[in-house]
mmCIF file of C-alpha atoms and ligand atoms in Angstrom:
data_model
loop_
_atom_site.group_PDB
_atom_site.id
_atom_site.type_symbol
_atom_site.label_atom_id
_atom_site.label_comp_id
_atom_site.label_asym_id
_atom_site.label_seq_id
_atom_site.Cartn_x
_atom_site.Cartn_y
_atom_site.Cartn_z
ATOM 1 C CA MET A 1 -0.023 -0.097 -0.047
ATOM 2 C CA SER A 2 1.402 3.302 -0.846
ATOM 3 C CA ASP A 3 1.544 5.929 1.897
ATOM 4 C CA THR A 4 -1.513 8.193 1.709
ATOM 5 C CA ALA A 5 -2.006 11.584 3.131
ATOM 6 C CA TYR A 6 -5.222 13.661 3.633
ATOM 7 C CA LEU A 7 -4.670 17.367 2.493
ATOM 8 C CA ASN A 8 -7.588 19.740 2.501
ATOM 9 C CA GLY A 9 -10.532 17.473 1.292
ATOM 10 C CA GLU A 10 -8.471 14.821 -0.499
ATOM 11 C CA PHE A 11 -6.495 11.591 0.042
ATOM 12 C CA LEU A 12 -3.650 11.441 -1.952
ATOM 13 C CA PRO A 13 0.240 10.080 -1.757
ATOM 14 C CA LEU A 14 2.158 11.635 0.719
ATOM 15 C CA GLU A 15 4.834 12.720 -1.652
ATOM 16 C CA LYS A 16 2.192 14.503 -3.666
ATOM 17 C CA ALA A 17 0.766 16.405 -0.709
ATOM 18 C CA GLN A 18 1.887 19.828 -1.018
ATOM 19 C CA VAL A 19 1.037 23.381 0.598
ATOM 20 C CA SER A 20 1.811 26.919 -0.341
ATOM 21 C CA VAL A 21 5.202 28.343 0.792
ATOM 22 C CA LEU A 22 3.034 31.103 2.121
ATOM 23 C CA ASP A 23 1.148 28.725 4.291
ATOM 24 C CA ARG A 24 1.471 30.275 8.027
ATOM 25 C CA GLY A 25 2.357 26.918 9.269
ATOM 26 C CA PHE A 26 5.349 27.213 7.269
ATOM 27 C CA ILE A 27 5.871 30.987 7.530
ATOM 28 C CA PHE A 28 5.006 31.418 11.289
ATOM 29 C CA GLY A 29 4.349 27.797 12.549
ATOM 30 C CA ASP A 30 0.901 29.279 13.063
ATOM 31 C CA GLY A 31 -0.960 25.904 13.617
ATOM 32 C CA VAL A 32 -1.978 22.896 16.004
ATOM 33 C CA TYR A 33 -1.493 19.317 15.952
ATOM 34 C CA GLU A 34 -2.475 16.026 17.393
ATOM 35 C CA VAL A 35 -0.830 12.687 17.503
ATOM 36 C CA ILE A 36 -3.243 9.799 18.024
ATOM 37 C CA PRO A 37 -2.104 6.236 18.809
ATOM 38 C CA VAL A 38 -3.958 3.518 16.876
ATOM 39 C CA TYR A 39 -3.768 -0.072 18.341
ATOM 40 C CA SER A 40 -5.295 -2.946 16.398
ATOM 41 C CA ARG A 41 -6.549 -0.045 13.941
ATOM 42 C CA ARG A 42 -8.507 1.543 16.808
ATOM 43 C CA PRO A 43 -7.647 4.997 17.673
ATOM 44 C CA PHE A 44 -6.961 5.110 21.343
ATOM 45 C CA ARG A 45 -8.771 7.730 23.478
ATOM 46 C CA LEU A 46 -10.024 9.752 20.139
ATOM 47 C CA PRO A 47 -12.543 11.879 22.065
ATOM 48 C CA GLU A 48 -9.880 13.145 24.463
ATOM 49 C CA HIS A 49 -7.561 13.969 21.530
ATOM 50 C CA LEU A 50 -10.218 15.785 19.680
ATOM 51 C CA ARG A 51 -11.091 17.584 22.908
ATOM 52 C CA ARG A 52 -7.351 18.825 23.372
ATOM 53 C CA LEU A 53 -7.519 19.626 19.744
ATOM 54 C CA GLN A 54 -10.309 21.894 20.315
ATOM 55 C CA ARG A 55 -8.716 23.422 23.225
ATOM 56 C CA SER A 56 -5.841 24.081 21.109
ATOM 57 C CA LEU A 57 -7.661 25.749 18.468
ATOM 58 C CA ASP A 58 -9.601 27.823 20.649
ATOM 59 C CA ALA A 59 -6.274 28.940 22.285
ATOM 60 C CA ILE A 60 -4.739 30.193 18.961
ATOM 61 C CA ARG A 61 -8.404 31.486 17.845
ATOM 62 C CA LEU A 62 -8.923 29.254 14.947
ATOM 63 C CA ALA A 63 -12.262 27.790 14.020
ATOM 64 C CA ASN A 64 -12.405 24.024 13.983
ATOM 65 C CA PRO A 65 -12.718 23.207 10.438
ATOM 66 C CA MET A 66 -14.638 19.694 11.320
ATOM 67 C CA THR A 67 -16.999 18.491 13.632
ATOM 68 C CA ASP A 68 -15.917 15.651 15.777
ATOM 69 C CA ALA A 69 -17.696 13.290 13.957
ATOM 70 C CA GLU A 70 -15.996 14.380 10.696
ATOM 71 C CA TRP A 71 -12.630 14.049 12.200
ATOM 72 C CA ALA A 72 -13.577 10.624 13.676
ATOM 73 C CA ARG A 73 -14.466 9.500 10.107
ATOM 74 C CA LEU A 74 -11.131 11.114 8.698
ATOM 75 C CA VAL A 75 -9.014 9.289 11.249
ATOM 76 C CA GLN A 76 -10.717 5.858 10.621
ATOM 77 C CA GLU A 77 -10.457 6.498 6.534
ATOM 78 C CA ILE A 78 -6.693 7.274 6.901
ATOM 79 C CA VAL A 79 -6.355 3.973 9.166
ATOM 80 C CA ALA A 80 -7.957 2.030 6.710
ATOM 81 C CA ARG A 81 -5.965 3.338 4.140
ATOM 82 C CA HIS A 82 -2.670 1.990 5.820
ATOM 83 C CA ALA A 83 -1.297 -1.594 6.398
ATOM 84 C CA GLY A 84 -0.226 -1.816 9.984
ATOM 85 C CA GLU A 85 -2.466 -2.710 12.924
ATOM 86 C CA ASP A 86 -0.650 -0.180 15.229
ATOM 87 C CA GLN A 87 -0.413 3.172 13.695
ATOM 88 C CA SER A 88 0.268 6.749 14.769
ATOM 89 C CA VAL A 89 -2.196 9.286 13.214
ATOM 90 C CA TYR A 90 -0.660 12.714 12.784
ATOM 91 C CA LEU A 91 -3.021 15.742 12.224
ATOM 92 C CA GLN A 92 -2.445 19.449 11.833
ATOM 93 C CA VAL A 93 -4.385 22.248 11.068
ATOM 94 C CA THR A 94 -2.789 25.643 10.255
ATOM 95 C CA ARG A 95 -4.145 29.279 9.755
ATOM 96 C CA GLY A 96 -3.777 28.650 6.066
ATOM 97 C CA ALA A 97 -2.177 30.575 2.999
ATOM 98 C CA ALA A 98 -1.822 34.293 3.092
ATOM 99 C CA LYS A 99 0.474 37.139 2.443
ATOM 100 C CA ARG A 100 2.902 37.199 5.039
ATOM 101 C CA ASP A 101 1.554 39.574 7.903
ATOM 102 C CA HIS A 102 1.675 38.857 11.601
ATOM 103 C CA ALA A 103 -1.909 39.543 12.065
ATOM 104 C CA PHE A 104 -4.568 36.983 11.149
ATOM 105 C CA PRO A 105 -5.612 36.929 7.591
ATOM 106 C CA LYS A 106 -9.229 37.518 6.905
ATOM 107 C CA ASN A 107 -11.304 34.866 4.946
ATOM 108 C CA VAL A 108 -8.454 32.331 4.584
ATOM 109 C CA ALA A 109 -9.389 28.594 4.456
ATOM 110 C CA PRO A 110 -7.354 26.676 7.044
ATOM 111 C CA THR A 111 -5.013 24.141 6.060
ATOM 112 C CA VAL A 112 -5.908 20.642 7.274
ATOM 113 C CA PHE A 113 -3.273 17.645 7.129
ATOM 114 C CA MET A 114 -3.367 14.235 8.190
ATOM 115 C CA MET A 115 -0.916 11.497 7.799
ATOM 116 C CA SER A 116 -0.487 7.925 9.533
ATOM 117 C CA ASN A 117 2.981 6.274 10.460
ATOM 118 C CA PRO A 118 3.565 2.647 11.926
ATOM 119 C CA LEU A 119 3.319 3.329 15.816
ATOM 120 C CA VAL A 120 6.744 2.335 17.262
ATOM 121 C CA THR A 121 6.333 1.843 20.885
ATOM 122 C CA PRO A 122 9.529 0.836 23.105
ATOM 123 C CA SER A 123 10.501 -2.438 22.470
ATOM 124 C CA ARG A 124 10.799 -5.206 25.422
ATOM 125 C CA GLU A 125 14.598 -4.500 25.714
ATOM 126 C CA GLN A 126 13.925 -0.799 26.140
ATOM 127 C CA VAL A 127 11.067 -1.251 28.522
ATOM 128 C CA GLU A 128 13.530 -3.413 30.541
ATOM 129 C CA SER A 129 16.527 -1.151 30.524
ATOM 130 C CA GLY A 130 14.598 2.061 30.661
ATOM 131 C CA ALA A 131 15.549 5.343 28.902
ATOM 132 C CA THR A 132 18.201 7.975 29.777
ATOM 133 C CA ALA A 133 17.404 11.578 30.088
ATOM 134 C CA VAL A 134 19.753 14.974 30.622
ATOM 135 C CA THR A 135 18.369 17.875 32.249
ATOM 136 C CA ALA A 136 17.945 21.275 30.921
ATOM 137 C CA THR A 137 16.374 24.501 31.737
ATOM 138 C CA ASP A 138 12.812 24.829 30.269
ATOM 139 C CA PHE A 139 13.218 27.822 27.933
ATOM 140 C CA ARG A 140 9.877 27.441 25.848
ATOM 141 C CA TRP A 141 7.121 30.120 25.984
ATOM 142 C CA LEU A 142 4.387 30.228 28.462
ATOM 143 C CA ARG A 143 1.668 28.257 26.712
ATOM 144 C CA CYS A 144 3.288 24.953 26.850
ATOM 145 C CA ASP A 145 -0.357 23.577 27.460
ATOM 146 C CA VAL A 146 -1.162 24.218 23.779
ATOM 147 C CA LYS A 147 -0.279 21.565 21.329
ATOM 148 C CA VAL A 148 1.056 24.116 18.709
ATOM 149 C CA THR A 149 3.418 23.253 15.546
ATOM 150 C CA SER A 150 5.787 25.712 16.344
ATOM 151 C CA LEU A 151 8.318 23.367 18.214
ATOM 152 C CA LEU A 152 11.631 25.046 17.610
ATOM 153 C CA ALA A 153 12.331 25.146 21.523
ATOM 154 C CA ASN A 154 11.458 21.456 21.755
ATOM 155 C CA CYS A 155 13.622 20.494 18.743
ATOM 156 C CA LEU A 156 16.591 22.279 20.227
ATOM 157 C CA LEU A 157 15.762 20.721 23.741
ATOM 158 C CA ARG A 158 15.699 17.268 22.299
ATOM 159 C CA GLN A 159 18.744 17.766 20.154
ATOM 160 C CA ARG A 160 20.646 18.420 23.479
ATOM 161 C CA ALA A 161 19.812 15.032 24.587
ATOM 162 C CA VAL A 162 20.683 13.444 21.454
ATOM 163 C CA ASP A 163 24.245 15.495 21.486
ATOM 164 C CA ALA A 164 24.627 13.846 25.139
ATOM 165 C CA GLY A 165 23.974 10.260 23.704
ATOM 166 C CA ALA A 166 20.407 10.211 25.760
ATOM 167 C CA ASP A 167 16.848 9.695 24.888
ATOM 168 C CA GLU A 168 15.171 12.795 26.240
ATOM 169 C CA VAL A 169 15.331 15.911 28.312
ATOM 170 C CA VAL A 170 13.809 16.689 31.563
ATOM 171 C CA MET A 171 13.210 20.116 32.064
ATOM 172 C CA PHE A 172 13.027 22.401 35.027
ATOM 173 C CA ARG A 173 11.518 25.981 34.914
ATOM 174 C CA ASP A 174 12.468 28.074 38.205
ATOM 175 C CA GLY A 175 13.481 25.095 39.943
ATOM 176 C CA TYR A 176 10.305 23.009 39.321
ATOM 177 C CA LEU A 177 9.927 19.908 36.964
ATOM 178 C CA THR A 178 7.972 20.623 33.928
ATOM 179 C CA GLU A 179 8.241 17.725 31.292
ATOM 180 C CA GLY A 180 10.406 16.365 28.454
ATOM 181 C CA SER A 181 10.592 17.762 24.880
ATOM 182 C CA SER A 182 7.771 15.334 23.822
ATOM 183 C CA SER A 183 6.560 13.316 26.888
ATOM 184 C CA ASN A 184 5.305 14.183 30.306
ATOM 185 C CA VAL A 185 7.527 13.292 33.199
ATOM 186 C CA PHE A 186 6.420 11.639 36.574
ATOM 187 C CA ALA A 187 8.520 10.889 39.708
ATOM 188 C CA VAL A 188 8.194 8.350 42.663
ATOM 189 C CA LYS A 189 9.498 8.753 46.028
ATOM 190 C CA ASN A 190 8.706 6.340 49.003
ATOM 191 C CA GLY A 191 5.795 4.499 46.965
ATOM 192 C CA THR A 192 3.917 7.952 46.298
ATOM 193 C CA LEU A 193 3.460 8.976 42.373
ATOM 194 C CA LEU A 194 4.314 12.504 42.164
ATOM 195 C CA ALA A 195 2.742 14.347 39.138
ATOM 196 C CA PRO A 196 3.457 17.965 37.980
ATOM 197 C CA PRO A 197 0.054 19.837 37.991
ATOM 198 C CA LYS A 198 -1.453 20.323 34.496
ATOM 199 C CA ASN A 199 -1.018 24.129 34.090
ATOM 200 C CA HIS A 200 0.404 26.462 31.482
ATOM 201 C CA LEU A 201 3.783 25.080 31.911
ATOM 202 C CA VAL A 202 3.155 21.642 30.627
ATOM 203 C CA LEU A 203 1.083 19.606 27.704
ATOM 204 C CA PRO A 204 -1.991 18.094 29.168
ATOM 205 C CA GLY A 205 -0.905 14.587 28.041
ATOM 206 C CA ILE A 206 -3.533 12.019 27.121
ATOM 207 C CA THR A 207 -1.114 9.204 28.590
ATOM 208 C CA TYR A 208 -0.524 11.362 31.582
ATOM 209 C CA ASP A 209 -4.306 11.156 32.528
ATOM 210 C CA VAL A 210 -4.569 7.351 31.621
ATOM 211 C CA VAL A 211 -1.490 7.169 34.110
ATOM 212 C CA LEU A 212 -3.066 8.920 36.586
ATOM 213 C CA GLU A 213 -6.314 6.886 36.485
ATOM 214 C CA LEU A 214 -4.505 3.654 36.532
ATOM 215 C CA ALA A 215 -2.555 4.607 39.467
ATOM 216 C CA ALA A 216 -6.016 5.451 41.086
ATOM 217 C CA MET A 217 -7.574 2.091 40.161
ATOM 218 C CA LYS A 218 -4.445 0.461 41.540
ATOM 219 C CA LYS A 219 -4.693 2.397 44.764
ATOM 220 C CA VAL A 220 -1.069 4.027 44.226
ATOM 221 C CA PRO A 221 -0.756 6.928 46.476
ATOM 222 C CA THR A 222 -0.481 9.945 44.300
ATOM 223 C CA GLU A 223 0.259 13.581 44.792
ATOM 224 C CA THR A 224 -0.329 16.220 41.820
ATOM 225 C CA ARG A 225 1.813 19.115 42.897
ATOM 226 C CA GLU A 226 4.999 21.138 42.023
ATOM 227 C CA ILE A 227 7.921 18.905 42.294
ATOM 228 C CA ALA A 228 11.421 20.681 43.040
ATOM 229 C CA GLU A 229 14.484 19.838 41.247
ATOM 230 C CA ASP A 230 16.255 18.128 44.107
ATOM 231 C CA GLU A 231 13.071 16.062 44.257
ATOM 232 C CA VAL A 232 13.537 14.901 40.837
ATOM 233 C CA ARG A 233 17.263 14.149 41.291
ATOM 234 C CA GLY A 234 16.739 12.189 44.629
ATOM 235 C CA ALA A 235 13.566 10.347 43.336
ATOM 236 C CA ASP A 236 13.241 6.401 43.476
ATOM 237 C CA GLU A 237 11.634 6.431 40.054
ATOM 238 C CA LEU A 238 11.104 8.607 37.221
ATOM 239 C CA TRP A 239 8.984 7.885 34.098
ATOM 240 C CA LEU A 240 8.002 9.403 30.882
ATOM 241 C CA THR A 241 4.800 9.264 29.174
ATOM 242 C CA SER A 242 3.532 9.874 25.627
ATOM 243 C CA SER A 243 1.350 8.348 23.085
ATOM 244 C CA SER A 244 4.458 6.515 21.394
ATOM 245 C CA LYS A 245 6.465 5.913 24.597
ATOM 246 C CA GLU A 246 3.543 4.814 26.528
ATOM 247 C CA VAL A 247 4.898 4.507 30.013
ATOM 248 C CA LEU A 248 8.774 4.022 30.196
ATOM 249 C CA ALA A 249 11.179 4.216 32.970
ATOM 250 C CA ILE A 250 14.134 6.763 32.867
ATOM 251 C CA THR A 251 16.994 4.828 34.441
ATOM 252 C CA ARG A 252 19.711 7.448 34.274
ATOM 253 C CA LEU A 253 19.590 11.096 34.704
ATOM 254 C CA ASP A 254 22.479 13.209 33.546
ATOM 255 C CA GLY A 255 24.567 10.003 33.627
ATOM 256 C CA LYS A 256 23.736 8.858 37.201
ATOM 257 C CA PRO A 257 21.412 6.164 38.154
ATOM 258 C CA VAL A 258 17.784 6.773 39.042
ATOM 259 C CA GLY A 259 17.126 4.857 42.197
ATOM 260 C CA ALA A 260 18.815 1.337 41.624
ATOM 261 C CA GLY A 261 19.303 2.333 37.928
ATOM 262 C CA LYS A 262 16.747 0.040 36.470
ATOM 263 C CA PRO A 263 12.972 0.168 36.089
ATOM 264 C CA GLY A 264 11.363 0.369 39.632
ATOM 265 C CA ALA A 265 8.632 -1.762 41.112
ATOM 266 C CA LEU A 266 6.117 0.950 40.910
ATOM 267 C CA PHE A 267 6.878 1.337 37.293
ATOM 268 C CA ARG A 268 6.087 -2.176 36.625
ATOM 269 C CA THR A 269 2.853 -1.968 38.421
ATOM 270 C CA LEU A 270 1.725 0.727 36.110
ATOM 271 C CA TYR A 271 3.477 -0.610 32.826
ATOM 272 C CA GLN A 272 1.436 -3.892 33.292
ATOM 273 C CA ALA A 273 -1.738 -2.028 34.095
ATOM 274 C CA PHE A 274 -1.233 0.176 30.947
ATOM 275 C CA GLN A 275 -0.802 -2.842 28.722
ATOM 276 C CA GLU A 276 -3.698 -4.665 30.361
ATOM 277 C CA PHE A 277 -5.796 -1.516 30.013
ATOM 278 C CA LYS A 278 -5.059 -1.065 26.293
ATOM 279 C CA ARG A 279 -6.052 -4.879 25.742
ATOM 280 C CA THR A 280 -9.449 -4.164 27.497
ATOM 281 C CA VAL A 281 -9.905 -0.984 25.769
ATOM 282 C CA MET A 282 -9.256 -2.423 22.284
ATOM 283 C CA ARG A 283 -11.596 -5.601 23.197
ATOM 284 C CA GLN A 284 -14.376 -3.415 24.111
ATOM 285 C CA ALA A 285 -14.068 -1.342 20.810
ATOM 286 C CA ALA A 286 -14.050 -4.555 18.793
HETATM 287 N N1 PDD B 1 4.207 14.570 22.148
HETATM 288 N N2 PDD B 1 4.473 16.871 26.488
HETATM 289 C C1 PDD B 1 4.979 17.192 25.035
HETATM 290 C C2 PDD B 1 5.739 18.552 25.165
HETATM 291 C C3 PDD B 1 4.718 16.614 24.099
HETATM 292 O O1 PDD B 1 5.096 17.098 22.993
HETATM 293 C C4 PDD B 1 3.954 15.277 24.130
HETATM 294 C C5 PDD B 1 3.595 14.453 23.164
HETATM 295 C C6 PDD B 1 3.435 14.956 25.487
HETATM 296 C C7 PDD B 1 2.567 13.779 25.847
HETATM 297 O O2 PDD B 1 1.153 13.795 25.264
HETATM 298 P P1 PDD B 1 0.331 12.573 24.672
HETATM 299 O O3 PDD B 1 0.474 11.623 26.191
HETATM 300 O O4 PDD B 1 -0.907 13.090 24.443
HETATM 301 O O5 PDD B 1 1.101 11.967 23.563
HETATM 302 C C8 PDD B 1 3.707 15.672 26.754
HETATM 303 C C9 PDD B 1 3.940 13.956 20.725
HETATM 304 C C10 PDD B 1 3.672 12.347 20.848
HETATM 305 C C11 PDD B 1 4.597 14.386 19.485
HETATM 306 O O6 PDD B 1 4.849 15.556 19.585
HETATM 307 O O7 PDD B 1 4.927 13.588 18.809
#
């Protein structure tokens, strides 16, 4: 099957999908996006992703070009046009193509783009060994709760991790934990799961919510509050979560072992709960 994309009302081969150089997504990074994991051809937590999309569109003052039912149909359609059982659907809405001017253009149609890639979740070995991370100062803007396509700061921060031979950055702003370049971060201390609050400094992750729901189901004591840098450095466990990483332990931070230097007991509980939950949800959707 050739790789199919959706662009402004039509499905076409990905390499044929082209937008204007004047597209505000290209010129200003003026757009929002979502990444939706698909397991066994079924989108995971689609209503939640579409709710977050609406929230992002509201935040950048762009009208939603489609209803949730239309989005759901399009997501199903792009999934059907791809071969893999597990996919990662990317969708993006920009403010469209217009003469370059910072102020919003009038009467311009938004650009709607969608593609699907194979969903690559961590391998068994990665889950067993955990990820490595380096710390960095969070120098992004003050609306990190909005899923915007202008990701230059996130790219620069991720590249820092890559340059240091690590998988992800763990960021601090004013001495408190925010998140990773493309993931949320949790800490564990003395059996309590610590989660940074969902405010303007972090993306409200869909996986973050799932993890907190599962922690409640498993009766894991949880505190949602600001987490100081020294608490992160002294944590028994650190985890990162995202639609593609699911739940993954961070076992080295700035070259030093996190806790015992291997995925911890609470991680194992939540990882298993996550896998079970996925299977149950997929069975119910079948
Ligand atoms: N990133 N924080 C940031 C900055 C992110 O970019 C992401 C996701 C998350 C986790 O959100 P979720 O659980 O809804 O995937 C947190 C996506 C996957 C990306 O940009 O590719």
